[in-house]
Coordinates of C-alpha atoms in Angstrom, one line a residue:
X15 CA -3.7 53.3 33.5
X16 CA -4.8 56.5 31.8
X17 CA -8.3 56.7 33.2
X18 CA -7.2 57.8 36.6
X19 CA -4.9 60.4 35.1
X20 CA -7.4 61.9 32.8
X21 CA -10.3 61.8 35.4
X22 CA -8.3 63.3 38.2
X23 CA -6.8 66.0 36.0
X24 CA -10.4 66.9 34.9
X25 CA -11.7 67.3 38.5
X26 CA -8.6 69.1 39.7
X27 CA -9.8 72.3 38.0
X28 CA -12.9 72.1 40.3
X29 CA -11.0 71.4 43.5
X30 CA -8.5 74.2 43.0
X31 CA -11.4 76.7 43.2
X32 CA -12.5 75.4 46.6
X33 CA -15.5 73.7 44.9
X34 CA -16.8 70.1 44.8
X35 CA -17.0 68.2 41.5
X36 CA -20.5 66.9 41.2
X37 CA -21.3 65.4 37.8
X38 CA -19.3 64.5 34.7
X39 CA -20.0 63.8 31.1
X40 CA -18.0 61.2 29.1
X41 CA -17.1 61.3 25.4
X42 CA -15.4 58.3 24.1
X43 CA -14.3 57.5 20.6
X44 CA -12.9 54.0 19.8
X45 CA -12.0 52.1 16.7
X46 CA -13.1 48.6 17.7
X47 CA -15.4 47.1 20.3
X48 CA -13.1 45.3 22.7
X49 CA -15.2 43.8 25.5
X50 CA -12.3 43.0 27.7
X51 CA -10.9 46.5 27.4
X52 CA -14.3 48.1 27.9
X53 CA -14.8 46.0 31.1
X54 CA -11.4 47.2 32.5
X55 CA -12.2 50.8 31.5
X56 CA -15.7 50.6 33.2
X57 CA -14.2 49.1 36.3
X58 CA -11.6 51.9 36.7
X59 CA -14.2 54.5 35.9
X60 CA -16.6 53.2 38.6
X61 CA -13.8 53.2 41.1
X62 CA -12.8 56.8 40.4
X63 CA -16.5 57.9 40.4
X64 CA -17.0 56.3 43.8
X65 CA -13.7 57.6 45.2
X66 CA -14.5 61.3 44.5
X67 CA -18.3 61.1 44.8
X68 CA -19.4 62.0 41.3
X69 CA -22.0 60.5 39.0
X70 CA -22.1 60.1 35.2
X71 CA -24.6 62.6 33.8
X72 CA -24.4 61.5 30.1
X73 CA -22.2 61.8 27.1
X74 CA -21.4 59.9 23.8
X75 CA -19.6 56.8 22.8
X76 CA -18.9 56.6 19.1
X77 CA -16.8 54.6 16.6
X78 CA -13.8 56.5 15.2
X79 CA -10.5 55.8 13.5
X80 CA -8.8 57.6 16.3
X81 CA -9.1 57.0 20.0
X82 CA -10.3 59.9 22.1
X83 CA -11.4 60.3 25.7
X84 CA -12.8 63.5 27.2
X85 CA -14.4 64.2 30.7
X86 CA -16.4 67.4 31.2
X87 CA -17.0 68.1 34.9
X88 CA -19.4 70.4 36.7
X89 CA -19.1 71.3 40.4
X90 CA -20.9 73.0 43.2
X91 CA -19.8 75.5 45.9
X92 CA -21.0 76.7 49.3
X93 CA -18.9 79.9 49.2
X94 CA -17.9 81.8 46.1
X95 CA -15.3 80.0 43.9
X96 CA -11.7 81.2 44.3
X97 CA -10.7 82.6 40.9
X98 CA -7.4 83.7 39.4
X99 CA -8.0 87.5 39.4
X100 CA -7.9 88.6 43.0
X101 CA -4.3 88.3 44.1
X102 CA -3.1 91.5 45.9
X103 CA 0.3 93.1 46.4
X104 CA 2.3 91.7 49.4
X105 CA 0.1 88.6 49.7
X106 CA 1.8 85.2 50.3
X107 CA 2.0 82.5 47.6
X108 CA 1.5 78.9 48.6
X109 CA 1.8 75.5 47.0
X110 CA 0.3 72.2 48.2
X111 CA 2.2 68.9 47.8
X112 CA 5.4 68.5 45.8
X113 CA 6.7 69.7 42.4
X114 CA 8.4 67.6 39.7
X115 CA 7.5 64.0 40.7
X116 CA 5.0 63.6 38.0
X117 CA 7.4 64.7 35.3
X118 CA 10.0 62.3 36.6
X119 CA 7.3 59.6 36.3
X120 CA 6.7 60.5 32.6
X121 CA 10.4 60.4 31.9
X122 CA 10.5 56.9 33.5
X123 CA 7.6 55.7 31.3
X124 CA 9.3 57.1 28.2
X125 CA 12.5 55.3 29.4
X126 CA 14.5 58.5 29.3
X127 CA 15.6 58.2 32.9
X128 CA 16.1 55.0 35.0
X129 CA 15.5 55.3 38.8
X130 CA 15.5 51.6 39.9
X131 CA 14.0 51.7 43.5
X132 CA 12.0 54.9 42.9
X133 CA 10.5 53.9 39.6
X134 CA 7.1 52.9 40.9
X135 CA 6.8 56.0 43.1
X136 CA 7.4 58.4 40.2
X137 CA 5.2 56.5 37.7
X138 CA 2.3 56.6 40.3
X139 CA 2.8 60.3 40.7
X140 CA 2.2 60.7 37.0
X141 CA -0.5 58.2 36.4
X142 CA -2.4 58.6 39.7
X143 CA -1.9 62.2 40.9
X144 CA -2.9 62.7 44.6
X145 CA -5.3 65.6 44.7
X146 CA -5.5 67.8 47.9
X147 CA -9.2 67.2 48.3
X148 CA -9.6 67.8 52.0
X149 CA -7.5 71.0 51.9
X150 CA -9.5 72.2 48.9
X151 CA -12.8 72.3 50.9
X152 CA -11.2 75.0 53.2
X153 CA -9.7 77.1 50.4
X154 CA -12.3 79.8 50.2
X155 CA -11.8 80.6 53.9
X156 CA -8.4 82.3 53.1
X157 CA -7.4 82.1 49.5
X158 CA -7.7 85.3 47.3
X159 CA -6.8 83.5 44.0
X160 CA -5.9 80.0 43.0
X161 CA -5.1 77.6 40.1
X162 CA -4.1 74.0 39.8
X163 CA -0.5 73.3 38.6
X164 CA -1.2 71.5 35.4
X165 CA 0.8 73.3 32.8
X166 CA 3.8 74.1 35.0
X167 CA 4.5 76.1 38.2
X168 CA 5.8 79.2 36.5
X169 CA 3.3 79.2 33.7
X170 CA 0.3 78.7 36.1
X171 CA 1.6 81.4 38.5
X172 CA 2.0 83.8 35.6
X173 CA -1.7 83.1 34.7
X174 CA -2.6 84.3 38.2
X175 CA -0.4 87.4 37.7
X176 CA -1.9 88.2 34.3
X177 CA -5.5 87.9 35.6
X178 CA -4.7 89.9 38.8
X179 CA -2.5 92.5 37.1
X180 CA 0.5 91.9 39.3
X181 CA 3.9 90.3 39.5
X182 CA 5.4 87.7 41.8
X183 CA 8.8 86.9 43.4
X184 CA 9.7 83.3 44.3
X185 CA 12.7 81.8 46.1
X186 CA 13.7 78.6 44.5
X187 CA 15.1 77.3 47.8
X188 CA 11.6 77.4 49.2
X189 CA 10.0 75.2 46.5
X190 CA 8.7 71.9 47.7
X191 CA 10.3 68.7 46.4
X192 CA 9.9 65.1 47.6
X193 CA 12.7 63.3 49.5
X194 CA 13.1 61.0 46.6
X195 CA 13.5 63.8 44.1
X196 CA 16.1 65.5 46.4
X197 CA 18.0 62.2 46.8
X198 CA 18.2 61.9 43.0
X199 CA 19.5 65.5 42.9
X200 CA 22.2 64.6 45.5
X201 CA 23.2 61.6 43.3
X202 CA 23.5 64.0 40.3
X203 CA 20.9 62.1 38.4
X204 CA 18.6 65.1 38.0
X205 CA 18.6 68.9 38.5
X206 CA 15.7 70.3 40.5
X207 CA 15.8 73.4 38.3
X208 CA 15.0 71.2 35.3
X209 CA 11.9 69.6 36.8
X210 CA 10.0 72.1 39.0
X211 CA 8.0 73.7 36.2
X212 CA 7.2 70.8 33.9
X213 CA 3.5 70.5 35.0
X214 CA 1.1 67.6 35.6
X215 CA 1.5 68.1 39.4
X216 CA -2.2 68.8 40.0
X217 CA -1.5 70.6 43.2
X218 CA -3.0 73.9 44.3
X219 CA -1.1 77.1 43.8
X220 CA -2.9 80.0 45.7
X221 CA -2.4 83.4 47.2
X222 CA -3.5 84.7 50.6
X223 CA -3.2 87.6 53.0
X224 CA -0.5 87.4 55.6
X225 CA -3.1 87.5 58.4
X226 CA -4.2 84.0 57.4
X227 CA -0.8 82.3 57.9
X228 CA -1.8 80.7 61.2
X229 CA -5.1 79.5 59.8
X230 CA -3.5 78.1 56.6
X231 CA -0.8 76.2 58.5
X232 CA -3.5 74.8 60.9
X233 CA -5.6 73.7 58.0
X234 CA -2.6 72.0 56.4
X235 CA -2.0 70.0 59.6
X236 CA -5.7 69.1 60.1
X237 CA -6.0 67.8 56.5
X238 CA -2.5 66.2 56.5
X239 CA -1.6 68.3 53.5
X240 CA 2.0 69.3 52.8
X241 CA 1.9 73.1 52.5
X242 CA 4.7 75.5 51.5
X243 CA 4.9 79.3 51.4
X244 CA 7.1 80.0 48.4
X245 CA 7.0 83.7 47.7
X246 CA 4.9 86.8 47.5
X247 CA 2.9 89.0 45.1
X248 CA 4.6 92.2 44.0
X249 CA 3.7 95.2 41.9
X250 CA 4.5 95.2 38.2
X251 CA 3.9 92.4 35.7
X252 CA 7.0 90.2 36.0
X253 CA 7.9 86.9 37.6
X254 CA 11.1 87.0 39.6
X255 CA 12.9 83.8 40.6
X256 CA 15.7 83.9 43.2
X257 CA 18.0 81.1 44.2
X258 CA 19.1 82.4 47.7
X259 CA 20.4 85.9 47.1
X260 CA 20.9 85.4 43.3
X261 CA 18.4 86.2 40.6
X262 CA 17.7 83.3 38.2
X263 CA 17.5 84.1 34.5
X264 CA 14.0 82.8 33.6
X265 CA 14.7 82.9 29.8
X266 CA 16.8 79.7 30.3
X267 CA 13.9 77.9 32.1
X268 CA 10.9 76.4 30.3
X269 CA 7.9 77.8 32.1
X270 CA 5.5 75.0 31.3
X271 CA 3.3 73.5 28.6
X272 CA 2.2 75.8 25.9
X273 CA -1.2 74.9 24.4
X274 CA -1.5 75.0 20.7
X275 CA -4.8 75.0 18.9
X276 CA -4.8 74.6 15.2

C-alpha cells in the first residue's frame, strides 16, 4: 500500500516544475528477508515504474533494525523548470485537483473518522494520489512559479511567497473540494476549514499572469484536469485568507506540516 504513496510523492516534486521524472534510486532497509513481502514490493514497484515511465538507476538494500524506504528521483525538461521564486504582483493563483481528500483518507485509516460509503474513496486519495501528469507537461507555457501541495496549501503557498518576496490573498469560497467532502460538510461530519491545509494532496499550486487565463483553462479541459483560480499575488509578505467578505484569522488554522530535523 505504501509503495504507491511514497513513489508518487517523490516524483510529484518533478512534475510540479513542468519536468518529467526520468530515473530513480532506491534505498531500502529491512530487518528480515521476507520473500513473499519482497515479491509484492517488487511487483508494485514495477507497476509504478511502468505507469510513470521511469527506470531504476541503482541504490542500496541493507539489513537494519528499522525499516526505511527512500526514493531519490531525477528528471528532465524541455523548457526551463518552473521554480518558486518568480511570482509577480497581481498574478493569479491556481490549484489543480481537490484539497483535503487525502487527509480524510488518513483519518479513516487511523479510525478517527468513519465515512461508510466514502471510505474507499478517501483511503485511495491518501494511498494512491492522482498526479496531474498531463497538465504538468504544459506548465512551463504559462506558470511563473509552482510547488506541489505536500505540506499543506497555506504552508506551500507561503513557500512561494517567501521565495518570490511577495504576499497572497485567497478566498476560501474559491478553494476546490470534492463533492464527497462537501457532502460530509453538509452532514456536519467535517469542517472544510479544518482539512484544506493538511497536506498530502500532491496537486500543483502555481501562479500565472492574467493574460494566460484562456490558455490555462483550455489546457485544463484538454488534459481533463480540474483547475481552480483561488486568489492573487499581492505586495507585502503576508498571506490573507477571506471567507466571502470576512477576513479569516490564520493564527487559528494550522498551515501545514512542519519538518523537524534533529
